[in-house]
Amino acid sequence: MQKIRNIAIIAHVDHGKTTLVDKMLLAGKLFREGQDEPDQFLDSNDLERERGITILAKNVSIRYKGYKINIIDTPGHADFGGEVERVLNMADGCLLLVDAFEGPMPQTRFVLQKAIQIGLKPIVVINKVDKPNCRPSEVQEMVFDLMFSLDASEDQLDFPTIYGSAKQGWMSTDWRKPTEDILPLLDAIVEYIPEPKVLEGPAQLLITSLDYSKYVGRIAVGRVHRGTLKEGQDVMLCKRDGTKVRSKIKEVDVFEGLGRTKVDAVSSGDICAVIGIEGFEIGETIADFNMPEALPTIAIDEPTMSMLFTINNSPFFGKDGKFVTSRHIYERLMKELDKNLALHVEPTDSADSWLVYGRGVLHLSVLIETMRREGYELQVGQPQVIIHEIDEVKNEPVEQLTVNLPEECASRIIDVVTKRKGEMTLMESKNGRMFLEFNIPSRGIIGLNNLILTISAGEAVIAHRFLEYQPWKGDIERRLNGSIIAMETGTAFAYALNNLQSRGRFFISPGEEVYAGQVVGEHSKEGDLVVNVTKSKKLTNMRASGSDDKVALAPPVVFSLEDALEYIKNDEYVEITPNHMRMRKVILDENERKRQSR
């Protein structure tokens, strides 16, 4: 038998899975401690490091006591669910990582449900037991209840539990007795995770993920289900639509450590990368040439949100970016479709805008942020939820929202969520904090994050995941305050901003360049207000006493990309360039806007 263990790591955002994998790599002697050990090895992309989240699933492997352990790091956000499902197909077991204080969170549940349906054997790792107010025994009970409610089998419910602190680098079977290293976890993996079954017969490999190299193009990654794949072998690619295409393998690589190693052949049970297959999609099968049999394809969750992407046509276009034309943006979106499964792009009536569909605001904003850093300029419209007609009834996506917050702000949060058509399903109080659960339409979640954090003074922990489609819930009131719009193009002056402070909050500081039609602030009342922020003080030699006092301006409101996308109204765009992010009206000319509104 081959000594291989394939495991996926499942956890909610921020429960420490990437840190744990780092320590496992260290235990596998992949790099020497303190010398060439990078921090957060797997989150290699800049965005992942800044936000502290995993976006792309990754493969690494370590050797331990003669066993090869293939580790698959998965994203914790429900927005990247498209990544998670495919990757779980490669594993035989999973490590469920849970915070010793927070317990299982809704997005842990989302991935765990997928893992249990596939039939993976779980090992529960209760992490962060060095926290002062942790409750490992209670959390273990909560995990058991969660698995039971997800219809886990007897074998899955009989899971081993390991306690420890990935940050301090130790794991143990008893949380009261810390050890020196994380070897007890590796021993548990070797002992409890089943080895892959070796199936003899014609070769089969399900493509579950892909890699890209600028030298050889797209590389298929997956687990050999049956038989053996060799370099130079003729194979059939079984497509989604049932057709079969002849192809040839140029090279086979296995994952060794942090990189890939070229081998002559890979047999059933191991995870490998196949180079030389043309035109494949994720979820298709590479099969034996003479007896091609397709494995069942992977179903991928449908997108729930759409956004209009268009070229930047503001007065300031082309000042920052390298790629500004519609051809550039179109080619970039097409390239993204190659590896981003849950994304769809549809052309619109005009030649320079597209509808991009994704799993949520975070999913789409990560794409926009990546494009911005690559030097693209573009504009995006307000996120819209996707509506399905089922039996001639208008249905919209509904999500499960959980909020954990101090008791004193609970009533105001409940008020805010119910106004947005949320229905409370659970309310419990623990150690001075309230735990609330709601079912709320996806439309109601857009822009909710900021509001809840403001009300709870930043103390609330919010998470949501897609539940199902339900009949349309009626209109939801969005931001009532109007926008403050610049009247002329030019430089904003402190003198003008000071005179307008009573009218609302501003998003710009003195000295910034603005253009006519740009949204420069939020009006304190309903309805839009057009102001001249480029007015400077007239320099005459008449002076009134006290008129030259120092101007005291309130600091401008600074938006992150997600905040801006959730903030804008449907007649506004967010303009994104490598160095700036501005909000603007779709129609820049004030008279034209009035004509349209009539």
PDB file of C-alpha atoms in Angstrom, residues 148-376:
ATOM      1  CA  PHE A 148     -24.992  15.630  14.457  1.00  0.00           C
ATOM      2  CA  SER A 149     -27.291  18.307  12.994  1.00  0.00           C
ATOM      3  CA  LEU A 150     -25.501  17.945   9.634  1.00  0.00           C
ATOM      4  CA  ASP A 151     -26.394  14.200   9.524  1.00  0.00           C
ATOM      5  CA  ALA A 152     -22.869  12.889  10.013  1.00  0.00           C
ATOM      6  CA  SER A 153     -22.460   9.092  10.035  1.00  0.00           C
ATOM      7  CA  GLU A 154     -21.549   7.058  13.160  1.00  0.00           C
ATOM      8  CA  ASP A 155     -17.955   6.839  11.971  1.00  0.00           C
ATOM      9  CA  GLN A 156     -17.717  10.583  11.395  1.00  0.00           C
ATOM     10  CA  LEU A 157     -19.225  11.367  14.814  1.00  0.00           C
ATOM     11  CA  ASP A 158     -16.567   9.207  16.471  1.00  0.00           C
ATOM     12  CA  PHE A 159     -13.925  11.845  15.791  1.00  0.00           C
ATOM     13  CA  PRO A 160     -10.620  12.306  17.665  1.00  0.00           C
ATOM     14  CA  THR A 161     -10.016  15.757  19.217  1.00  0.00           C
ATOM     15  CA  ILE A 162      -6.634  17.467  19.479  1.00  0.00           C
ATOM     16  CA  TYR A 163      -6.111  20.659  21.525  1.00  0.00           C
ATOM     17  CA  GLY A 164      -3.363  23.203  21.200  1.00  0.00           C
ATOM     18  CA  SER A 165      -2.071  26.559  20.072  1.00  0.00           C
ATOM     19  CA  ALA A 166      -0.753  26.795  16.514  1.00  0.00           C
ATOM     20  CA  LYS A 167       0.811  30.152  17.282  1.00  0.00           C
ATOM     21  CA  GLN A 168       2.875  28.754  20.171  1.00  0.00           C
ATOM     22  CA  GLY A 169       3.530  25.626  18.113  1.00  0.00           C
ATOM     23  CA  TRP A 170       2.158  22.791  20.282  1.00  0.00           C
ATOM     24  CA  MET A 171      -0.681  20.257  20.076  1.00  0.00           C
ATOM     25  CA  SER A 172      -1.840  17.703  22.637  1.00  0.00           C
ATOM     26  CA  THR A 173      -4.682  15.256  23.284  1.00  0.00           C
ATOM     27  CA  ASP A 174      -5.401  17.023  26.590  1.00  0.00           C
ATOM     28  CA  TRP A 175      -5.541  20.822  26.708  1.00  0.00           C
ATOM     29  CA  ARG A 176      -4.371  20.925  30.310  1.00  0.00           C
ATOM     30  CA  LYS A 177      -1.080  19.244  29.365  1.00  0.00           C
ATOM     31  CA  PRO A 178       0.805  21.283  26.769  1.00  0.00           C
ATOM     32  CA  THR A 179       3.514  19.449  24.807  1.00  0.00           C
ATOM     33  CA  GLU A 180       6.644  20.707  23.078  1.00  0.00           C
ATOM     34  CA  ASP A 181       5.635  20.332  19.409  1.00  0.00           C
ATOM     35  CA  ILE A 182       2.747  19.537  17.053  1.00  0.00           C
ATOM     36  CA  LEU A 183       3.711  15.882  16.463  1.00  0.00           C
ATOM     37  CA  PRO A 184       0.587  14.527  18.281  1.00  0.00           C
ATOM     38  CA  LEU A 185      -1.452  16.089  15.443  1.00  0.00           C
ATOM     39  CA  LEU A 186       0.680  14.438  12.734  1.00  0.00           C
ATOM     40  CA  ASP A 187       0.394  11.097  14.572  1.00  0.00           C
ATOM     41  CA  ALA A 188      -3.396  11.492  14.652  1.00  0.00           C
ATOM     42  CA  ILE A 189      -3.454  12.192  10.890  1.00  0.00           C
ATOM     43  CA  VAL A 190      -1.449   9.038  10.161  1.00  0.00           C
ATOM     44  CA  GLU A 191      -3.585   6.982  12.542  1.00  0.00           C
ATOM     45  CA  TYR A 192      -7.144   8.160  11.809  1.00  0.00           C
ATOM     46  CA  ILE A 193      -7.261   9.459   8.240  1.00  0.00           C
ATOM     47  CA  PRO A 194      -7.901   6.525   5.880  1.00  0.00           C
ATOM     48  CA  GLU A 195      -5.331   5.874   3.183  1.00  0.00           C
ATOM     49  CA  PRO A 196      -6.569   6.370  -0.369  1.00  0.00           C
ATOM     50  CA  LYS A 197      -7.998   3.236  -1.933  1.00  0.00           C
ATOM     51  CA  VAL A 198      -5.845   1.940  -4.770  1.00  0.00           C
ATOM     52  CA  LEU A 199      -8.086   1.125  -7.721  1.00  0.00           C
ATOM     53  CA  GLU A 200      -6.622  -0.900 -10.588  1.00  0.00           C
ATOM     54  CA  GLY A 201      -7.911  -0.467 -14.111  1.00  0.00           C
ATOM     55  CA  PRO A 202      -8.083   2.193 -16.839  1.00  0.00           C
ATOM     56  CA  ALA A 203      -6.758   5.566 -15.658  1.00  0.00           C
ATOM     57  CA  GLN A 204      -9.105   8.266 -14.376  1.00  0.00           C
ATOM     58  CA  LEU A 205      -8.354  11.713 -12.933  1.00  0.00           C
ATOM     59  CA  LEU A 206     -10.950  14.339 -11.974  1.00  0.00           C
ATOM     60  CA  ILE A 207      -9.644  17.874 -12.592  1.00  0.00           C
ATOM     61  CA  THR A 208     -10.434  19.778  -9.399  1.00  0.00           C
ATOM     62  CA  SER A 209      -8.170  22.782  -9.613  1.00  0.00           C
ATOM     63  CA  LEU A 210      -5.804  24.460 -11.994  1.00  0.00           C
ATOM     64  CA  ASP A 211      -2.476  26.141 -12.052  1.00  0.00           C
ATOM     65  CA  TYR A 212      -1.179  28.587 -14.610  1.00  0.00           C
ATOM     66  CA  SER A 213       2.307  28.994 -15.952  1.00  0.00           C
ATOM     67  CA  LYS A 214       3.279  31.493 -18.610  1.00  0.00           C
ATOM     68  CA  TYR A 215       5.522  28.885 -20.257  1.00  0.00           C
ATOM     69  CA  VAL A 216       3.142  25.936 -20.628  1.00  0.00           C
ATOM     70  CA  GLY A 217      -0.269  27.602 -20.128  1.00  0.00           C
ATOM     71  CA  ARG A 218      -2.966  25.979 -18.013  1.00  0.00           C
ATOM     72  CA  ILE A 219      -2.039  22.980 -15.886  1.00  0.00           C
ATOM     73  CA  ALA A 220      -4.677  20.512 -14.665  1.00  0.00           C
ATOM     74  CA  VAL A 221      -4.474  19.581 -10.967  1.00  0.00           C
ATOM     75  CA  GLY A 222      -6.393  16.688  -9.457  1.00  0.00           C
ATOM     76  CA  ARG A 223      -6.228  13.357  -7.739  1.00  0.00           C
ATOM     77  CA  VAL A 224      -5.658  10.132  -9.649  1.00  0.00           C
ATOM     78  CA  HIS A 225      -8.837   8.180  -8.974  1.00  0.00           C
ATOM     79  CA  ARG A 226      -7.905   4.907 -10.644  1.00  0.00           C
ATOM     80  CA  GLY A 227      -4.993   3.396 -12.561  1.00  0.00           C
ATOM     81  CA  THR A 228      -1.747   5.177 -13.455  1.00  0.00           C
ATOM     82  CA  LEU A 229      -0.922   8.258 -15.523  1.00  0.00           C
ATOM     83  CA  LYS A 230       2.462   8.332 -17.311  1.00  0.00           C
ATOM     84  CA  GLU A 231       4.458  10.960 -19.157  1.00  0.00           C
ATOM     85  CA  GLY A 232       3.815  10.826 -22.918  1.00  0.00           C
ATOM     86  CA  GLN A 233       0.620   8.769 -22.527  1.00  0.00           C
ATOM     87  CA  ASP A 234      -2.315   9.258 -24.938  1.00  0.00           C
ATOM     88  CA  VAL A 235      -5.496  10.115 -23.003  1.00  0.00           C
ATOM     89  CA  MET A 236      -9.083  11.188 -23.616  1.00  0.00           C
ATOM     90  CA  LEU A 237     -10.502  14.338 -22.070  1.00  0.00           C
ATOM     91  CA  CYS A 238     -14.172  13.697 -21.178  1.00  0.00           C
ATOM     92  CA  LYS A 239     -15.933  17.074 -21.408  1.00  0.00           C
ATOM     93  CA  ARG A 240     -18.944  18.326 -19.441  1.00  0.00           C
ATOM     94  CA  ASP A 241     -21.253  18.001 -22.452  1.00  0.00           C
ATOM     95  CA  GLY A 242     -20.362  14.322 -22.942  1.00  0.00           C
ATOM     96  CA  THR A 243     -17.949  14.748 -25.888  1.00  0.00           C
ATOM     97  CA  LYS A 244     -14.476  13.174 -25.762  1.00  0.00           C
ATOM     98  CA  VAL A 245     -11.312  14.888 -27.041  1.00  0.00           C
ATOM     99  CA  ARG A 246      -8.024  13.131 -27.724  1.00  0.00           C
ATOM    100  CA  SER A 247      -5.016  14.583 -25.890  1.00  0.00           C
ATOM    101  CA  LYS A 248      -1.462  13.717 -24.850  1.00  0.00           C
ATOM    102  CA  ILE A 249       0.287  14.162 -21.481  1.00  0.00           C
ATOM    103  CA  LYS A 250       3.586  16.028 -21.836  1.00  0.00           C
ATOM    104  CA  GLU A 251       4.636  15.909 -18.181  1.00  0.00           C
ATOM    105  CA  VAL A 252       3.359  14.700 -14.788  1.00  0.00           C
ATOM    106  CA  ASP A 253       4.345  16.455 -11.534  1.00  0.00           C
ATOM    107  CA  VAL A 254       3.603  15.541  -7.916  1.00  0.00           C
ATOM    108  CA  PHE A 255       3.529  18.038  -5.052  1.00  0.00           C
ATOM    109  CA  GLU A 256       6.678  17.710  -2.991  1.00  0.00           C
ATOM    110  CA  GLY A 257       7.165  20.215  -0.186  1.00  0.00           C
ATOM    111  CA  LEU A 258       6.216  23.663  -1.409  1.00  0.00           C
ATOM    112  CA  GLY A 259       6.873  23.040  -5.070  1.00  0.00           C
ATOM    113  CA  ARG A 260       6.319  20.373  -7.720  1.00  0.00           C
ATOM    114  CA  THR A 261       8.627  17.533  -8.732  1.00  0.00           C
ATOM    115  CA  LYS A 262       8.583  15.894 -12.139  1.00  0.00           C
ATOM    116  CA  VAL A 263       7.958  12.111 -12.070  1.00  0.00           C
ATOM    117  CA  ASP A 264       7.556   9.382 -14.700  1.00  0.00           C
ATOM    118  CA  ALA A 265       4.184   8.095 -13.450  1.00  0.00           C
ATOM    119  CA  VAL A 266       1.592   8.738 -10.749  1.00  0.00           C
ATOM    120  CA  SER A 267      -0.692   6.008  -9.506  1.00  0.00           C
ATOM    121  CA  SER A 268      -4.095   5.956  -7.848  1.00  0.00           C
ATOM    122  CA  GLY A 269      -4.521   8.025  -4.648  1.00  0.00           C
ATOM    123  CA  ASP A 270      -1.856  10.687  -5.147  1.00  0.00           C
ATOM    124  CA  ILE A 271      -2.476  14.321  -6.097  1.00  0.00           C
ATOM    125  CA  CYS A 272      -0.680  15.507  -9.223  1.00  0.00           C
ATOM    126  CA  ALA A 273      -0.419  18.220 -11.868  1.00  0.00           C
ATOM    127  CA  VAL A 274      -0.760  17.223 -15.538  1.00  0.00           C
ATOM    128  CA  ILE A 275       0.853  19.410 -18.209  1.00  0.00           C
ATOM    129  CA  GLY A 276      -0.072  19.359 -21.885  1.00  0.00           C
ATOM    130  CA  ILE A 277      -3.864  18.908 -21.797  1.00  0.00           C
ATOM    131  CA  GLU A 278      -5.567  21.584 -23.928  1.00  0.00           C
ATOM    132  CA  GLY A 279      -8.958  23.216 -23.485  1.00  0.00           C
ATOM    133  CA  PHE A 280     -10.064  21.501 -20.274  1.00  0.00           C
ATOM    134  CA  GLU A 281     -12.451  22.847 -17.652  1.00  0.00           C
ATOM    135  CA  ILE A 282     -12.633  22.147 -13.945  1.00  0.00           C
ATOM    136  CA  GLY A 283     -14.819  19.144 -13.144  1.00  0.00           C
ATOM    137  CA  GLU A 284     -13.910  17.226 -16.311  1.00  0.00           C
ATOM    138  CA  THR A 285     -12.134  13.862 -16.417  1.00  0.00           C
ATOM    139  CA  ILE A 286      -8.814  12.791 -17.927  1.00  0.00           C
ATOM    140  CA  ALA A 287      -9.389   9.131 -18.812  1.00  0.00           C
ATOM    141  CA  ASP A 288      -7.678   6.169 -20.455  1.00  0.00           C
ATOM    142  CA  PHE A 289      -7.454   6.453 -24.261  1.00  0.00           C
ATOM    143  CA  ASN A 290      -8.828   2.995 -25.067  1.00  0.00           C
ATOM    144  CA  MET A 291     -11.489   2.766 -22.347  1.00  0.00           C
ATOM    145  CA  PRO A 292     -12.501   6.336 -21.478  1.00  0.00           C
ATOM    146  CA  GLU A 293     -14.935   6.513 -18.535  1.00  0.00           C
ATOM    147  CA  ALA A 294     -15.967   9.894 -17.132  1.00  0.00           C
ATOM    148  CA  LEU A 295     -16.228  10.546 -13.386  1.00  0.00           C
ATOM    149  CA  PRO A 296     -19.284  12.537 -12.217  1.00  0.00           C
ATOM    150  CA  THR A 297     -18.659  16.279 -12.824  1.00  0.00           C
ATOM    151  CA  ILE A 298     -18.580  18.711  -9.914  1.00  0.00           C
ATOM    152  CA  ALA A 299     -21.574  20.992  -9.480  1.00  0.00           C
ATOM    153  CA  ILE A 300     -20.532  24.532  -8.648  1.00  0.00           C
ATOM    154  CA  ASP A 301     -22.692  26.929  -6.609  1.00  0.00           C
ATOM    155  CA  GLU A 302     -24.499  29.535  -8.677  1.00  0.00           C
ATOM    156  CA  PRO A 303     -23.496  33.203  -8.324  1.00  0.00           C
ATOM    157  CA  THR A 304     -25.865  35.360  -6.227  1.00  0.00           C
ATOM    158  CA  MET A 305     -24.749  38.893  -7.172  1.00  0.00           C
ATOM    159  CA  SER A 306     -24.008  40.861 -10.303  1.00  0.00           C
ATOM    160  CA  MET A 307     -22.187  44.110 -10.983  1.00  0.00           C
ATOM    161  CA  LEU A 308     -21.801  46.238 -14.077  1.00  0.00           C
ATOM    162  CA  PHE A 309     -18.145  46.681 -15.105  1.00  0.00           C
ATOM    163  CA  THR A 310     -17.446  49.437 -17.628  1.00  0.00           C
ATOM    164  CA  ILE A 311     -14.475  51.377 -18.993  1.00  0.00           C
ATOM    165  CA  ASN A 312     -13.401  54.529 -17.170  1.00  0.00           C
ATOM    166  CA  ASN A 313     -14.908  57.467 -19.074  1.00  0.00           C
ATOM    167  CA  SER A 314     -14.548  60.142 -16.387  1.00  0.00           C
ATOM    168  CA  PRO A 315     -12.703  63.423 -17.117  1.00  0.00           C
ATOM    169  CA  PHE A 316      -9.633  62.000 -15.312  1.00  0.00           C
ATOM    170  CA  PHE A 317      -9.349  58.767 -17.323  1.00  0.00           C
ATOM    171  CA  GLY A 318      -5.919  57.480 -18.329  1.00  0.00           C
ATOM    172  CA  LYS A 319      -4.007  59.560 -15.761  1.00  0.00           C
ATOM    173  CA  ASP A 320      -3.021  56.601 -13.551  1.00  0.00           C
ATOM    174  CA  GLY A 321      -3.572  53.332 -15.337  1.00  0.00           C
ATOM    175  CA  LYS A 322      -1.761  51.460 -18.095  1.00  0.00           C
ATOM    176  CA  PHE A 323      -4.793  49.465 -19.288  1.00  0.00           C
ATOM    177  CA  VAL A 324      -7.811  51.658 -19.958  1.00  0.00           C
ATOM    178  CA  THR A 325      -9.510  50.448 -23.153  1.00  0.00           C
ATOM    179  CA  SER A 326     -12.450  48.066 -23.390  1.00  0.00           C
ATOM    180  CA  ARG A 327     -10.265  45.459 -25.111  1.00  0.00           C
ATOM    181  CA  HIS A 328      -7.877  45.388 -22.137  1.00  0.00           C
ATOM    182  CA  ILE A 329     -10.664  44.972 -19.585  1.00  0.00           C
ATOM    183  CA  TYR A 330     -12.455  42.328 -21.645  1.00  0.00           C
ATOM    184  CA  GLU A 331      -9.265  40.251 -22.067  1.00  0.00           C
ATOM    185  CA  ARG A 332      -8.528  40.514 -18.341  1.00  0.00           C
ATOM    186  CA  LEU A 333     -12.034  39.318 -17.396  1.00  0.00           C
ATOM    187  CA  MET A 334     -11.735  36.395 -19.823  1.00  0.00           C
ATOM    188  CA  LYS A 335      -8.388  35.439 -18.270  1.00  0.00           C
ATOM    189  CA  GLU A 336      -9.977  35.506 -14.805  1.00  0.00           C
ATOM    190  CA  LEU A 337     -12.689  33.067 -15.947  1.00  0.00           C
ATOM    191  CA  ASP A 338      -9.956  30.473 -16.545  1.00  0.00           C
ATOM    192  CA  LYS A 339      -9.265  30.058 -12.860  1.00  0.00           C
ATOM    193  CA  ASN A 340     -12.156  31.727 -11.023  1.00  0.00           C
ATOM    194  CA  LEU A 341     -14.968  29.193 -11.167  1.00  0.00           C
ATOM    195  CA  ALA A 342     -17.865  30.968  -9.519  1.00  0.00           C
ATOM    196  CA  LEU A 343     -17.525  33.957 -11.864  1.00  0.00           C
ATOM    197  CA  HIS A 344     -19.623  34.565 -15.004  1.00  0.00           C
ATOM    198  CA  VAL A 345     -19.261  37.410 -17.509  1.00  0.00           C
ATOM    199  CA  GLU A 346     -22.057  38.470 -19.863  1.00  0.00           C
ATOM    200  CA  PRO A 347     -21.884  41.181 -22.537  1.00  0.00           C
ATOM    201  CA  THR A 348     -24.423  44.041 -22.364  1.00  0.00           C
ATOM    202  CA  ASP A 349     -25.973  46.142 -25.139  1.00  0.00           C
ATOM    203  CA  SER A 350     -23.015  48.524 -25.254  1.00  0.00           C
ATOM    204  CA  ALA A 351     -19.589  47.406 -26.428  1.00  0.00           C
ATOM    205  CA  ASP A 352     -17.667  48.742 -23.440  1.00  0.00           C
ATOM    206  CA  SER A 353     -19.535  47.324 -20.438  1.00  0.00           C
ATOM    207  CA  TRP A 354     -20.134  43.806 -19.080  1.00  0.00           C
ATOM    208  CA  LEU A 355     -22.224  42.206 -16.367  1.00  0.00           C
ATOM    209  CA  VAL A 356     -19.994  40.246 -13.980  1.00  0.00           C
ATOM    210  CA  TYR A 357     -21.684  37.677 -11.710  1.00  0.00           C
ATOM    211  CA  GLY A 358     -20.094  36.459  -8.464  1.00  0.00           C
ATOM    212  CA  ARG A 359     -20.761  34.938  -5.049  1.00  0.00           C
ATOM    213  CA  GLY A 360     -20.901  38.204  -3.066  1.00  0.00           C
ATOM    214  CA  VAL A 361     -19.458  41.677  -2.651  1.00  0.00           C
ATOM    215  CA  LEU A 362     -16.184  40.323  -1.220  1.00  0.00           C
ATOM    216  CA  HIS A 363     -15.675  37.914  -4.128  1.00  0.00           C
ATOM    217  CA  LEU A 364     -16.141  40.713  -6.686  1.00  0.00           C
ATOM    218  CA  SER A 365     -14.148  43.318  -4.763  1.00  0.00           C
ATOM    219  CA  VAL A 366     -11.121  41.008  -4.573  1.00  0.00           C
ATOM    220  CA  LEU A 367     -11.215  40.768  -8.386  1.00  0.00           C
ATOM    221  CA  ILE A 368     -11.505  44.580  -8.719  1.00  0.00           C
ATOM    222  CA  GLU A 369      -8.668  45.166  -6.244  1.00  0.00           C
ATOM    223  CA  THR A 370      -6.439  42.683  -8.096  1.00  0.00           C
ATOM    224  CA  MET A 371      -7.141  44.403 -11.435  1.00  0.00           C
ATOM    225  CA  ARG A 372      -6.457  47.805  -9.921  1.00  0.00           C
ATOM    226  CA  ARG A 373      -3.032  46.682  -8.723  1.00  0.00           C
ATOM    227  CA  GLU A 374      -2.219  45.339 -12.160  1.00  0.00           C
ATOM    228  CA  GLY A 375      -2.724  48.825 -13.612  1.00  0.00           C
ATOM    229  CA  TYR A 376      -6.318  48.686 -14.875  1.00  0.00           C
TER     230      TYR A 376
END
